[in-house]
Each structure stands twice: as structure tokens, then as C-alpha cells.
Amino acid sequence: MRKEFATLVKNYLRDNVNSAVLLGDISVGLFVDQDENLHEKVYNVGILEQSMISFAAGLSAAGTKTFVHTISSFIVERAFEQIKLDLSYNKNNVILVSANGPYDYSKLGPTHHCSSDIPILNQIPNLNLYVPGRVEDVAILLEKACISSQPTYLRLTSRSSSLSDRELFKLKARPFDDVTIFVGEALAYFQEHADAFENQKIIYVKALDECVDNQLFNAENVTIYEPYSYPIFAHSIKFRKPLQAFCYPKSIESGIFAEPYFIKTAMNGLNNV
Amino acid sequence: MSSIIRQRILAYNQNSSEGHLPSSFSIVEILISIFEAEDCDLDVAWLPRLVLSKGHASFAYYGFLASIGMITEKEERSICQNGSKLYGHLPHIIDDSRFTFGSGSLGHGLPYAVGRSFADKTDKKYYCIVGDGEANEGTFWESLLLFEKFQSNLSIIIDCNNSSERAIPIQNKLTKINQIFPFLNFYEVDGHDINELSSLLVLSGPQLLVCKTIKGFPFEDMIESPMWHHRTPSKVEFKKFMDVLK
């Protein structure tokens, strides 16, 4: 996804005069290309994440479409207040793009895990939260972010699914009453364990503001897999009765996660009101 | 004009029991100097180029705007009242050129101003007012590193009112800042001297002014007294202060 992001952003920079990308000393190699003459739009600003976000807010206020790209935890957890105040409250529609998903750096330890990114950012009003689960969705979501009047957090991940639109359509059209929703990179988990979900209608979600309520109209049981530490998408669905949600978060403080780590929320008896 | 602004600041404070008086008083002449450097332009169009990073001095900004007729009496009366957009720290108000950057949490304005001025291709002059206490923030120093790389027509105006000295002293570093950031056009000035300040603010290029100011100026009671940082004077004190200004 990072390569795709770099390609797409470089195209955007070429086509748009007032645009810039700020790199927190990450993915620099993907942007080094002498022929492309983008040196006045690609800036490696190094390791100062908080000021990088406020600086980006300033560029944005002056009419420059600005992308900020670095490791997720350093954007979200270190510069949270800058995102809240300088982007959301001051209405600067900067596009934040993570270099990684929650456990892409699993073997490097907890400083580089970011399973809390979406639950934390969900506290900030007027911020788009996009979590592509397929490489091709990066383009769709970047385009959406570019025309949005709100700032955006786009979470890239190395754990992506290769399912096509056609396959996803067929999965969604399955004639079953039980539904399982996979958010973002959880779709890759589905693909790896498809046999376990044979009798389910499958829905894939790539943005936290997507509406799936109508598709759940006839569902008996709904299960949602979300790739972060607390269920967020589950709370956005309008259910007709209080539902029992259960989560089983592991400790996120330490340890190497060989298996993908998800919050699973199950809702039973959706139509029994 | 400075006396009128200070009277307004005191009145807003009496009306709302809110606001940071000494921090507001120390930047009054700085605001007037910027106004003079802008040829006393009464069009709000230049205000987005002024970033008040020390947002707790918002009463000085409101008083300054009122004294040049840029906010109405009704708006003045609403300061820090329920439902008002004009609160105790500087607000961001959509589509209002007077309030383009809201502040309050320290250390946000300078990196914003560095970006805002760098991206402005007209090369117009920008101003960012930072407190010396605020200069303890890591983002202040990060921003100077950014400013060295992304140079622009920005004046960083440090309201050196001694706030930092009661906690982590920093003034002796600020007065030598040009030694580690030689790209800055550096000046150490009296922050209450409008003539000197405005004559420097008209100069272009990356600039840093260490403005020696007095917190609570000109009231003896408030000088060097942390107690006054966020306090409302009694009726008797209010009358005494107003009499001094008149």
C-alpha cells in the first residue's frame, strides 16, 4: 500500500500546483526520483511530528493540499493534540497517512504498535477515518480525502486482501441470514480463513463513515471484525435492540503477534424486536 | 491607544470574571506596533497574517480589535458570556478573517505560522506572538528548525514578560538564540516601545524579536506576582487600575 500511496501522491503533486507532502523521515526512498522534479513539493521534515502537523495546518490554511506521512503511533499518539486543535477545530483539511497498520512493526515492540489509532482518533470530531483493506482502495480513499472539507486519517497496512470487487459483490449477495462485517485489513483475515465463514453473508467496510444499516435489514446475527483495540464501527450501526457485544483484547503492551489481532463484536437476534 | 486597550481589557474582565490580565497587558504595545507596521490599515484582510500563539492573551486582541473598530460593542459585551464565540482563549471562527487561527494550548501557533507564511507566495509579512513561558515547549524549538529550512517573511515576536523565570528559566537562552540560528534577523527590544518595535516590524525576512516586557504593565501590583495570572480584581482594585489608566 505504501508504494501505491507514493505513486498516487506523486501523480497528485504533478497535477496540482498547490500541493505538498511532508515525510517524517519515512518512505523517503519511495519519493526519491531525480526525473520527477518534485523537490519543491516533497519535504522530508524529519523527526518533529507535533510541529509537522501544525506546519501542515499552516500550509493548508494558505491553500496548499498537504499530505503528512509517517509511522502511525507518532502521528496519532504523539501529535494527538495537534490533530485535534490545528486540523479539526481550526478546520484545516490535511491528509494524514500512516506508514503502517497496527502490527506491521510487531517484531519491533510496543513503541511501534498502533492498535489504538482509530479508537483514539474517533474522539476527534470532523475527521475522516479511512482504513483500506485492499491496495486498490487506497486510490479511492485518497481521492475521497482530497475532495473532503475535513481532515483525514488514512491508515495504510501491509496486510491487504487481494479480493476483487466482483468477488466482494458475490460475497455480499450470498443468500444467508447471518452477516459478518470485516473492517479494513480484517478482510485479509477473512480471505485467509474463508472456510470458517462459508454460511455467512460477507460485508467489507473501508471507511468508518460507511453506512451498512440497510444491508443488515434481514440479518439474524451480525459479527463485526475490526482491526484495532476497541470496537468503533459496531457503535455506528443503528440496531433495533440493545445488543450484547463482546471483545477480547489481548494485552497490547508487549509480545509479538504472529496472528492478526482483532476486536470482534457479535450481535445476536438483530430482527427479534 | 494603549491606555484605551488596557481599559477595555479590565472591563472585559470585570464583566466576565475571566481572562488573563497580566499576559494581556504585556502585549498591548506589540499589537499596536504590528498595526502601525501595517500602515494602520483598517481592513480586516491583513489580520490572518497575525498569529497570536499565546491565546490566553485574547483579551488584548479583543481590546485591540475594538479600539480600531473591528469588533462591535455587542460582540464586546458577549466576551466570555454563555453562548459566545469569543471566549477566554483566542477562538477560530469559520469564515471570519479576524479569527482564522484559534489558540489556547501553547506551542501550536509558531509551527502553524511558519507553514502559513511559507505557503503564501505573495511574500506578505506575517507575525507570530509567542510568550517566553511558551518557549519552553518543544514545538517552539522544532519550529525554529523548520523555519530555518522553510524561510519566509515571518516575524517571531517573543513577549518576554518573565513568565518562564518562575519555572524553567529560558530568557538567557532566548537572548542568545541568534548564535544557534544565525539565519534569523535578531533584535532585543523594549516591548513597550511602539516606535522602536514598529520600525523593526516593517523590515522583511525571517526575524525574531525578543521583546522585553513587563507582565501586568503598568500596574505595580501585578508585576512579578503569579497570583494575578488568572485573577479578577475586586471592585476597589478595578477602580484603582482604571484611575491609573485615565
Short mmCIF file of C-alpha atoms in Angstrom, two decimals:
data_model
loop_
_atom_site.label_atom_id
_atom_site.label_comp_id
_atom_site.label_asym_id
_atom_site.label_seq_id
_atom_site.Cartn_x
_atom_site.Cartn_y
_atom_site.Cartn_z
CA MET A 1 0.00 0.00 0.00
CA ARG A 2 2.87 2.38 0.71
CA LYS A 3 4.18 2.06 -2.84
CA GLU A 4 0.69 2.66 -4.17
CA PHE A 5 0.32 5.70 -1.91
CA ALA A 6 3.67 7.12 -3.09
CA THR A 7 2.72 6.66 -6.75
CA LEU A 8 -0.70 8.24 -6.29
CA VAL A 9 0.60 11.19 -4.29
CA LYS A 10 3.38 11.89 -6.78
CA ASN A 11 0.76 11.95 -9.54
CA TYR A 12 -1.33 14.32 -7.46
CA LEU A 13 1.65 16.61 -6.81
CA ARG A 14 2.45 16.71 -10.52
CA ASP A 15 -1.12 17.64 -11.43
CA ASN A 16 -1.76 20.17 -8.68
CA VAL A 17 0.28 23.33 -8.27
CA ASN A 18 -0.58 23.97 -4.64
CA SER A 19 0.26 20.65 -3.05
CA ALA A 20 2.95 19.15 -0.85
CA VAL A 21 3.85 16.00 1.03
CA LEU A 22 5.69 16.06 4.36
CA LEU A 23 7.61 12.93 5.32
CA GLY A 24 8.62 12.17 8.88
CA ASP A 25 11.82 10.59 7.64
CA ILE A 26 9.86 7.56 6.43
CA SER A 27 9.19 6.23 2.90
CA VAL A 28 11.82 8.72 1.72
CA GLY A 29 13.17 6.18 -0.77
CA LEU A 30 9.77 5.96 -2.45
CA PHE A 31 9.84 9.68 -3.17
CA VAL A 32 13.44 9.99 -4.37
CA ASP A 33 13.37 10.30 -8.12
CA GLN A 34 15.59 12.82 -9.86
CA ASP A 35 13.49 12.87 -13.04
CA GLU A 36 10.30 13.86 -11.40
CA ASN A 37 11.27 17.34 -10.36
CA LEU A 38 9.09 17.25 -7.30
CA HIS A 39 11.74 18.51 -4.94
CA GLU A 40 9.75 21.64 -4.18
CA LYS A 41 6.76 19.59 -3.13
CA VAL A 42 8.27 16.65 -1.29
CA TYR A 43 9.82 17.57 2.04
CA ASN A 44 11.48 15.28 4.49
CA VAL A 45 10.94 17.27 7.67
CA GLY A 46 12.45 14.65 9.94
CA ILE A 47 11.50 13.75 13.46
CA LEU A 48 9.28 16.53 14.79
CA GLU A 49 5.79 15.12 14.44
CA GLN A 50 3.92 17.69 16.53
CA SER A 51 5.28 20.68 14.66
CA MET A 52 4.92 18.81 11.38
CA ILE A 53 1.13 18.63 11.90
CA SER A 54 0.84 22.33 12.90
CA PHE A 55 3.13 23.31 10.00
CA ALA A 56 0.90 21.28 7.66
CA ALA A 57 -2.11 23.13 9.09
CA GLY A 58 -0.40 26.40 8.15
CA LEU A 59 0.32 25.18 4.60
CA SER A 60 -3.27 24.05 4.29
CA ALA A 61 -4.64 27.38 5.55
CA ALA A 62 -2.67 29.07 2.76
CA GLY A 63 -4.33 26.82 0.16
CA THR A 64 -1.79 24.02 -0.17
CA LYS A 65 -3.22 20.49 -0.23
CA THR A 66 -0.91 18.80 2.23
CA PHE A 67 -0.20 15.12 2.92
CA VAL A 68 1.64 14.12 6.10
CA HIS A 69 3.20 10.68 6.20
CA THR A 70 4.96 8.85 9.00
CA ILE A 71 4.63 5.94 11.41
CA SER A 72 1.13 5.72 12.80
CA SER A 73 1.84 5.90 16.53
CA PHE A 74 3.98 9.01 16.07
CA ILE A 75 1.18 10.77 14.21
CA VAL A 76 -1.70 9.70 16.39
CA GLU A 77 -0.32 9.31 19.88
CA ARG A 78 2.44 11.92 19.89
CA ALA A 79 0.64 14.60 17.90
CA PHE A 80 -2.93 13.96 19.07
CA GLU A 81 -3.48 17.50 20.31
CA GLN A 82 -2.16 19.00 17.09
CA ILE A 83 -4.63 16.86 15.12
CA LYS A 84 -7.46 17.85 17.45
CA LEU A 85 -6.75 21.59 17.55
CA ASP A 86 -4.84 22.55 14.42
CA LEU A 87 -6.64 20.25 11.99
CA SER A 88 -10.10 19.53 13.40
CA TYR A 89 -11.00 22.59 15.47
CA ASN A 90 -9.19 25.03 13.18
CA LYS A 91 -10.66 23.29 10.13
CA ASN A 92 -7.56 22.53 8.09
CA ASN A 93 -8.18 19.54 5.82
CA VAL A 94 -4.73 17.99 5.91
CA ILE A 95 -4.47 14.32 4.89
CA LEU A 96 -2.57 12.18 7.41
CA VAL A 97 -1.31 8.89 6.01
CA SER A 98 0.17 6.24 8.25
CA ALA A 99 3.14 4.23 7.08
CA ASN A 100 1.83 1.10 8.72
CA GLY A 101 -1.07 -0.87 10.15
CA PRO A 102 -1.46 -1.82 13.81
CA TYR A 103 1.05 -4.67 13.94
CA ASP A 104 3.15 -4.21 10.83
CA TYR A 105 6.05 -3.46 13.13
CA SER A 106 5.04 -6.16 15.58
CA LYS A 107 8.54 -7.51 15.96
CA LEU A 108 9.91 -4.08 16.88
CA GLY A 109 7.84 -3.94 20.04
CA PRO A 110 5.10 -1.78 21.54
CA THR A 111 6.56 1.63 20.66
CA HIS A 112 5.63 0.90 17.05
CA HIS A 113 2.26 -0.81 17.58
CA CYS A 114 -0.74 1.36 16.86
CA SER A 115 -3.83 -0.72 17.50
CA SER A 116 -5.33 2.27 19.34
CA ASP A 117 -5.13 4.71 16.44
CA ILE A 118 -8.73 4.55 15.24
CA PRO A 119 -10.32 4.44 18.74
CA ILE A 120 -8.21 7.43 19.79
CA LEU A 121 -8.89 9.47 16.65
CA ASN A 122 -12.57 8.59 16.86
CA GLN A 123 -12.73 11.04 19.78
CA ILE A 124 -11.97 13.93 17.42
CA PRO A 125 -14.93 15.47 15.62
CA ASN A 126 -14.97 16.12 11.87
CA LEU A 127 -12.11 13.81 11.00
CA ASN A 128 -12.42 11.20 8.23
CA LEU A 129 -11.15 7.77 9.27
CA TYR A 130 -10.23 5.56 6.33
CA VAL A 131 -8.90 2.02 6.70
CA PRO A 132 -8.31 0.39 3.30
CA GLY A 133 -8.16 -3.40 3.30
CA ARG A 134 -7.08 -3.69 -0.36
CA VAL A 135 -4.37 -1.88 -2.30
CA GLU A 136 -6.85 -0.63 -4.90
CA ASP A 137 -8.88 1.10 -2.19
CA VAL A 138 -6.01 3.48 -1.42
CA ALA A 139 -6.75 5.39 -4.64
CA ILE A 140 -10.47 5.55 -3.93
CA LEU A 141 -9.97 6.78 -0.38
CA LEU A 142 -7.22 9.27 -1.27
CA GLU A 143 -9.50 10.79 -3.88
CA LYS A 144 -12.29 10.98 -1.33
CA ALA A 145 -9.91 12.65 1.14
CA CYS A 146 -8.73 15.19 -1.44
CA ILE A 147 -12.25 16.48 -2.11
CA SER A 148 -13.35 16.35 1.53
CA SER A 149 -13.67 19.57 3.50
CA GLN A 150 -12.49 17.72 6.61
CA PRO A 151 -9.06 16.46 7.60
CA THR A 152 -8.46 12.75 7.04
CA TYR A 153 -6.53 9.92 8.65
CA LEU A 154 -5.77 7.20 6.10
CA ARG A 155 -4.33 4.09 7.66
CA LEU A 156 -2.15 2.05 5.34
CA THR A 157 -1.24 -1.53 6.17
CA SER A 158 0.94 -4.27 4.78
CA ARG A 159 -1.79 -6.84 5.49
CA SER A 160 -4.05 -6.38 2.49
CA SER A 161 -6.56 -8.58 0.72
CA SER A 162 -6.50 -9.46 -2.98
CA LEU A 163 -10.26 -9.94 -3.28
CA SER A 164 -11.72 -8.24 -6.34
CA ASP A 165 -14.81 -6.03 -6.46
CA ARG A 166 -16.65 -8.85 -8.22
CA GLU A 167 -15.74 -11.35 -5.50
CA LEU A 168 -16.79 -8.91 -2.80
CA PHE A 169 -20.09 -8.33 -4.58
CA LYS A 170 -20.76 -12.08 -4.67
CA LEU A 171 -19.87 -12.44 -1.01
CA LYS A 172 -22.28 -9.66 -0.12
CA ALA A 173 -25.04 -11.25 -2.23
CA ARG A 174 -24.81 -14.64 -0.52
CA PRO A 175 -28.31 -15.87 0.42
CA PHE A 176 -27.69 -16.25 4.18
CA ASP A 177 -29.30 -14.55 7.16
CA ASP A 178 -26.14 -14.24 9.20
CA VAL A 179 -23.77 -11.41 8.35
CA THR A 180 -20.10 -10.93 9.12
CA ILE A 181 -18.57 -7.49 8.56
CA PHE A 182 -14.84 -7.10 8.03
CA VAL A 183 -13.40 -3.64 8.52
CA GLY A 184 -10.15 -2.65 6.77
CA GLU A 185 -7.34 -5.14 7.00
CA ALA A 186 -9.66 -7.66 8.71
CA LEU A 187 -10.65 -8.50 5.14
CA ALA A 188 -7.27 -10.21 4.71
CA TYR A 189 -8.10 -12.30 7.78
CA PHE A 190 -11.36 -13.35 6.13
CA GLN A 191 -9.55 -14.29 2.96
CA GLU A 192 -7.11 -16.45 4.89
CA HIS A 193 -9.91 -18.16 6.85
CA ALA A 194 -12.72 -18.11 4.30
CA ASP A 195 -13.78 -21.68 5.11
CA ALA A 196 -14.84 -20.64 8.59
CA PHE A 197 -17.31 -18.15 7.15
CA GLU A 198 -18.95 -20.28 4.47
CA ASN A 199 -22.52 -19.78 5.69
CA GLN A 200 -22.25 -16.06 6.12
CA LYS A 201 -23.06 -13.02 4.09
CA ILE A 202 -19.81 -11.01 3.99
CA ILE A 203 -19.61 -7.22 4.02
CA TYR A 204 -16.37 -5.27 3.67
CA VAL A 205 -16.02 -1.74 5.07
CA LYS A 206 -13.11 0.60 4.25
CA ALA A 207 -14.23 3.87 5.83
CA LEU A 208 -15.65 4.38 9.30
CA ASP A 209 -18.41 6.62 7.95
CA GLU A 210 -19.84 3.94 5.63
CA CYS A 211 -23.46 3.05 6.15
CA VAL A 212 -24.39 -0.64 6.12
CA ASP A 213 -27.64 -0.47 8.06
CA ASN A 214 -29.90 -1.33 5.10
CA GLN A 215 -27.83 -4.33 4.18
CA LEU A 216 -28.40 -5.72 7.66
CA PHE A 217 -32.19 -5.44 7.45
CA ASN A 218 -32.86 -9.16 7.30
CA ALA A 219 -29.89 -10.31 9.29
CA GLU A 220 -30.40 -12.71 12.19
CA ASN A 221 -26.90 -12.46 13.61
CA VAL A 222 -24.18 -9.96 12.90
CA THR A 223 -20.49 -10.26 13.74
CA ILE A 224 -18.02 -7.49 13.13
CA TYR A 225 -14.26 -7.79 12.93
CA GLU A 226 -12.39 -4.55 13.49
CA PRO A 227 -8.60 -4.20 13.26
CA TYR A 228 -7.93 -2.07 16.33
CA SER A 229 -8.25 -2.23 20.10
CA TYR A 230 -11.84 -1.15 20.67
CA PRO A 231 -14.97 -1.58 18.54
CA ILE A 232 -15.82 1.64 16.75
CA PHE A 233 -17.69 0.67 13.61
CA ALA A 234 -20.02 -1.56 15.63
CA HIS A 235 -21.24 1.50 17.51
CA SER A 236 -22.09 3.37 14.33
CA ILE A 237 -24.68 0.82 13.23
CA LYS A 238 -28.26 1.57 14.15
CA PHE A 239 -29.57 -1.60 15.74
CA ARG A 240 -33.08 -2.10 16.82
CA LYS A 241 -32.41 -3.52 20.23
CA PRO A 242 -29.58 -3.43 22.71
CA LEU A 243 -27.03 -5.98 21.68
CA GLN A 244 -24.55 -7.96 23.57
CA ALA A 245 -21.13 -7.06 22.33
CA PHE A 246 -18.12 -8.95 23.44
CA CYS A 247 -14.49 -8.11 22.88
CA TYR A 248 -11.41 -10.00 23.77
CA PRO A 249 -8.49 -7.63 23.69
CA LYS A 250 -5.14 -9.17 24.36
CA SER A 251 -2.52 -7.22 26.21
CA ILE A 252 -1.09 -4.77 23.75
CA GLU A 253 1.83 -3.77 25.88
CA SER A 254 4.26 -6.37 24.73
CA GLY A 255 4.68 -9.51 22.70
CA ILE A 256 4.97 -10.37 19.07
CA PHE A 257 1.73 -11.04 17.28
CA ALA A 258 2.09 -13.73 14.70
CA GLU A 259 -1.65 -13.82 14.18
CA PRO A 260 -3.70 -10.79 13.26
CA TYR A 261 -5.33 -9.20 16.24
CA PHE A 262 -8.93 -8.08 16.04
CA ILE A 263 -11.75 -6.85 18.13
CA LYS A 264 -14.76 -8.98 17.38
CA THR A 265 -18.23 -7.77 18.22
CA ALA A 266 -21.17 -10.13 17.87
CA MET A 267 -24.77 -9.06 17.80
CA ASN A 268 -27.44 -11.69 18.06
CA GLY A 269 -31.13 -11.55 17.36
CA LEU A 270 -30.98 -8.44 15.25
CA ASN A 271 -34.53 -8.86 13.97
CA ASN A 272 -36.16 -10.20 17.08
CA VAL A 273 -37.75 -6.95 18.15
CA MET B 1 -4.44 53.86 22.30
CA SER B 2 -2.59 51.52 24.67
CA SER B 3 -4.42 53.03 27.64
CA ILE B 4 -7.78 52.55 25.93
CA ILE B 5 -6.98 48.92 25.13
CA ARG B 6 -5.97 48.28 28.74
CA GLN B 7 -9.21 49.84 29.98
CA ARG B 8 -11.13 47.55 27.67
CA ILE B 9 -9.20 44.53 28.92
CA LEU B 10 -10.06 45.43 32.50
CA ALA B 11 -13.71 45.99 31.57
CA TYR B 12 -13.99 42.61 29.79
CA ASN B 13 -12.50 41.01 32.87
CA GLN B 14 -14.91 42.76 35.26
CA ASN B 15 -17.84 41.83 33.04
CA SER B 16 -16.97 38.15 32.86
CA SER B 17 -14.66 37.38 35.81
CA GLU B 18 -12.48 35.70 33.22
CA GLY B 19 -9.30 36.38 31.32
CA HIS B 20 -5.57 36.61 31.91
CA LEU B 21 -4.84 40.24 32.73
CA PRO B 22 -1.03 40.44 33.11
CA SER B 23 -0.43 38.31 29.99
CA SER B 24 -2.79 40.54 28.03
CA PHE B 25 -1.25 43.77 29.32
CA SER B 26 2.25 42.78 28.26
CA ILE B 27 1.37 42.51 24.55
CA VAL B 28 -0.68 45.68 24.11
CA GLU B 29 2.17 47.72 22.60
CA ILE B 30 3.20 44.75 20.44
CA LEU B 31 -0.27 44.64 18.87
CA ILE B 32 -0.27 48.40 18.27
CA SER B 33 3.21 48.17 16.70
CA ILE B 34 2.03 45.49 14.29
CA PHE B 35 -0.94 47.68 13.41
CA GLU B 36 1.42 50.59 12.72
CA ALA B 37 3.72 48.36 10.68
CA GLU B 38 0.63 47.57 8.60
CA ASP B 39 0.15 51.32 7.97
CA CYS B 40 -2.81 51.38 10.38
CA ASP B 41 -4.86 49.50 7.79
CA LEU B 42 -8.46 49.26 8.98
CA ASP B 43 -9.30 46.46 6.55
CA VAL B 44 -9.56 43.07 8.28
CA ALA B 45 -7.80 41.43 5.33
CA TRP B 46 -4.39 41.60 6.99
CA LEU B 47 -5.46 40.03 10.30
CA PRO B 48 -4.99 36.40 9.12
CA ARG B 49 -1.28 37.25 8.91
CA LEU B 50 -1.17 37.80 12.66
CA VAL B 51 -0.99 34.59 14.71
CA LEU B 52 -1.44 35.01 18.46
CA SER B 53 0.11 31.82 19.74
CA LYS B 54 -0.25 32.80 23.40
CA GLY B 55 -4.03 32.57 23.13
CA HIS B 56 -4.63 33.34 26.80
CA ALA B 57 -3.86 36.98 25.91
CA SER B 58 -7.06 37.04 23.85
CA PHE B 59 -8.48 39.98 25.84
CA ALA B 60 -5.66 42.16 24.47
CA TYR B 61 -6.55 41.04 20.96
CA TYR B 62 -10.27 41.75 21.53
CA GLY B 63 -9.42 45.14 23.04
CA PHE B 64 -7.11 45.94 20.15
CA LEU B 65 -9.79 44.99 17.58
CA ALA B 66 -12.39 47.05 19.44
CA SER B 67 -10.15 50.10 19.57
CA ILE B 68 -9.79 50.08 15.80
CA GLY B 69 -13.49 49.38 15.26
CA MET B 70 -13.14 45.79 14.12
CA ILE B 71 -15.47 44.27 16.67
CA THR B 72 -18.82 45.67 17.67
CA GLU B 73 -19.94 46.75 21.13
CA LYS B 74 -22.37 43.86 21.12
CA GLU B 75 -19.52 41.45 20.49
CA GLU B 76 -17.52 43.10 23.25
CA ARG B 77 -20.36 42.59 25.69
CA SER B 78 -20.51 38.91 24.72
CA ILE B 79 -16.88 38.19 25.65
CA CYS B 80 -16.78 35.13 27.91
CA GLN B 81 -20.56 35.07 28.29
CA ASN B 82 -22.57 31.88 27.86
CA GLY B 83 -23.09 31.01 24.21
CA SER B 84 -20.49 33.46 22.94
CA LYS B 85 -17.88 32.56 20.37
CA LEU B 86 -15.45 34.99 21.98
CA TYR B 87 -14.06 33.02 24.86
CA GLY B 88 -11.08 33.30 27.16
CA HIS B 89 -8.64 31.91 24.65
CA LEU B 90 -8.46 33.00 21.06
CA PRO B 91 -11.21 31.29 19.03
CA HIS B 92 -11.24 30.01 15.47
CA ILE B 93 -14.41 31.24 13.76
CA ILE B 94 -15.36 29.89 10.33
CA ASP B 95 -15.27 32.45 7.51
CA ASP B 96 -14.24 35.26 9.87
CA SER B 97 -10.94 36.90 8.89
CA ARG B 98 -10.49 38.27 12.38
CA PHE B 99 -10.28 34.82 13.92
CA THR B 100 -8.57 32.47 11.50
CA PHE B 101 -6.38 30.59 13.97
CA GLY B 102 -7.68 29.60 17.36
CA SER B 103 -5.13 29.05 20.11
CA GLY B 104 -5.03 28.37 23.82
CA SER B 105 -2.93 25.29 24.11
CA LEU B 106 0.60 26.65 23.90
CA GLY B 107 3.16 25.73 21.27
CA HIS B 108 0.75 25.48 18.32
CA GLY B 109 0.89 28.94 16.78
CA LEU B 110 4.52 29.14 15.75
CA PRO B 111 4.72 25.96 13.64
CA TYR B 112 1.39 26.97 12.09
CA ALA B 113 2.72 30.45 11.28
CA VAL B 114 5.91 29.01 9.79
CA GLY B 115 3.79 26.87 7.44
CA ARG B 116 1.22 29.57 6.72
CA SER B 117 3.84 32.19 5.79
CA PHE B 118 5.97 29.74 3.80
CA ALA B 119 2.99 28.72 1.65
CA ASP B 120 1.97 32.33 0.98
CA LYS B 121 3.54 33.08 -2.38
CA THR B 122 2.75 36.81 -2.13
CA ASP B 123 5.64 37.19 0.34
CA LYS B 124 3.49 39.31 2.62
CA LYS B 125 4.61 39.89 6.16
CA TYR B 126 3.44 37.51 8.91
CA TYR B 127 3.63 37.98 12.66
CA CYS B 128 3.54 35.39 15.40
CA ILE B 129 3.37 36.39 19.07
CA VAL B 130 4.81 33.80 21.43
CA GLY B 131 5.29 34.01 25.20
CA ASP B 132 8.61 33.32 26.88
CA GLY B 133 6.89 30.70 29.05
CA GLU B 134 5.60 29.12 25.86
CA ALA B 135 9.17 28.97 24.57
CA ASN B 136 9.70 26.07 26.98
CA GLU B 137 7.58 23.96 24.61
CA GLY B 138 9.45 21.54 22.39
CA THR B 139 7.44 22.69 19.40
CA PHE B 140 8.94 26.19 19.76
CA TRP B 141 12.39 24.77 19.10
CA GLU B 142 11.09 22.35 16.47
CA SER B 143 9.55 25.31 14.71
CA LEU B 144 12.84 27.20 14.60
CA LEU B 145 14.40 24.17 12.91
CA LEU B 146 11.52 24.14 10.44
CA PHE B 147 11.82 27.90 9.95
CA GLU B 148 15.49 27.55 9.06
CA LYS B 149 14.53 25.09 6.31
CA PHE B 150 11.31 26.85 5.24
CA GLN B 151 12.29 30.50 5.47
CA SER B 152 9.70 33.20 4.91
CA ASN B 153 8.72 36.74 5.67
CA LEU B 154 7.75 35.99 9.26
CA SER B 155 8.45 37.95 12.44
CA ILE B 156 8.54 35.84 15.57
CA ILE B 157 7.73 38.22 18.40
CA ILE B 158 8.58 36.84 21.80
CA ASP B 159 6.73 38.54 24.61
CA CYS B 160 9.47 38.13 27.18
CA ASN B 161 7.46 39.05 30.27
CA ASN B 162 9.38 36.87 32.72
CA SER B 163 6.75 34.11 32.91
CA SER B 164 9.34 31.43 32.31
CA GLU B 165 11.56 32.58 35.15
CA ARG B 166 9.30 31.24 37.89
CA ALA B 167 9.50 27.76 36.40
CA ILE B 168 12.14 26.82 33.84
CA PRO B 169 14.15 29.97 33.07
CA ILE B 170 14.76 30.43 29.39
CA GLN B 171 15.41 34.12 28.81
CA ASN B 172 19.18 33.73 28.85
CA LYS B 173 18.79 31.21 26.00
CA LEU B 174 16.38 33.38 24.04
CA THR B 175 18.73 36.36 24.08
CA LYS B 176 21.46 34.20 22.52
CA ILE B 177 19.19 32.44 20.05
CA ASN B 178 20.87 34.07 17.05
CA GLN B 179 24.05 32.18 17.90
CA ILE B 180 22.45 28.83 17.08
CA PHE B 181 20.01 30.17 14.47
CA PRO B 182 22.14 32.71 12.58
CA PHE B 183 19.61 32.89 9.73
CA LEU B 184 17.33 34.95 11.98
CA ASN B 185 17.44 38.72 11.89
CA PHE B 186 17.63 39.06 15.63
CA TYR B 187 16.70 42.03 17.80
CA GLU B 188 16.35 42.59 21.51
CA VAL B 189 13.95 45.44 22.13
CA ASP B 190 11.76 47.16 24.67
CA GLY B 191 8.37 45.53 24.08
CA HIS B 192 6.52 48.62 25.27
CA ASP B 193 8.28 50.99 22.85
CA ILE B 194 5.93 51.27 19.88
CA ASN B 195 8.25 53.40 17.75
CA GLU B 196 11.19 51.03 18.06
CA LEU B 197 9.06 47.94 17.57
CA SER B 198 7.15 49.14 14.53
CA SER B 199 10.33 50.37 12.85
CA LEU B 200 11.71 46.82 13.08
CA LEU B 201 8.48 45.07 12.13
CA VAL B 202 8.41 46.75 8.72
CA LEU B 203 11.69 45.03 7.83
CA SER B 204 11.27 41.89 5.77
CA GLY B 205 12.87 38.47 6.05
CA PRO B 206 12.95 35.88 8.82
CA GLN B 207 13.01 37.85 12.02
CA LEU B 208 12.99 37.15 15.74
CA LEU B 209 12.34 39.90 18.26
CA VAL B 210 12.94 39.29 21.92
CA CYS B 211 10.63 41.91 23.40
CA LYS B 212 11.43 42.77 26.98
CA THR B 213 8.03 43.38 28.51
CA ILE B 214 6.57 43.71 31.97
CA LYS B 215 3.84 41.31 32.93
CA GLY B 216 0.91 43.39 34.14
CA PHE B 217 2.41 46.60 32.80
CA PRO B 218 1.91 49.30 34.07
CA PHE B 219 0.37 48.06 37.34
CA GLU B 220 2.86 47.61 40.14
CA ASP B 221 0.57 45.16 41.96
CA MET B 222 0.62 42.68 39.10
CA ILE B 223 4.31 42.78 38.28
CA GLU B 224 6.12 39.62 39.31
CA SER B 225 3.03 38.29 41.06
CA PRO B 226 1.91 34.84 39.87
CA MET B 227 -1.27 35.31 41.89
CA TRP B 228 -2.55 37.72 39.26
CA HIS B 229 -2.05 35.36 36.32
CA HIS B 230 -5.74 34.38 36.19
CA ARG B 231 -7.46 36.60 38.72
CA THR B 232 -10.22 39.20 38.63
CA PRO B 233 -9.65 42.47 40.55
CA SER B 234 -12.12 43.45 43.24
CA LYS B 235 -14.33 46.48 42.59
CA VAL B 236 -11.91 48.63 44.59
CA GLU B 237 -8.87 47.33 42.72
CA PHE B 238 -10.68 47.75 39.40
CA LYS B 239 -11.42 51.40 40.16
CA LYS B 240 -7.81 51.96 41.24
CA PHE B 241 -6.47 50.43 38.00
CA MET B 242 -8.90 52.39 35.85
CA ASP B 243 -7.89 55.63 37.59
CA VAL B 244 -4.24 54.91 36.79
CA LEU B 245 -5.10 54.43 33.12
CA LYS B 246 -7.24 57.54 32.91
#
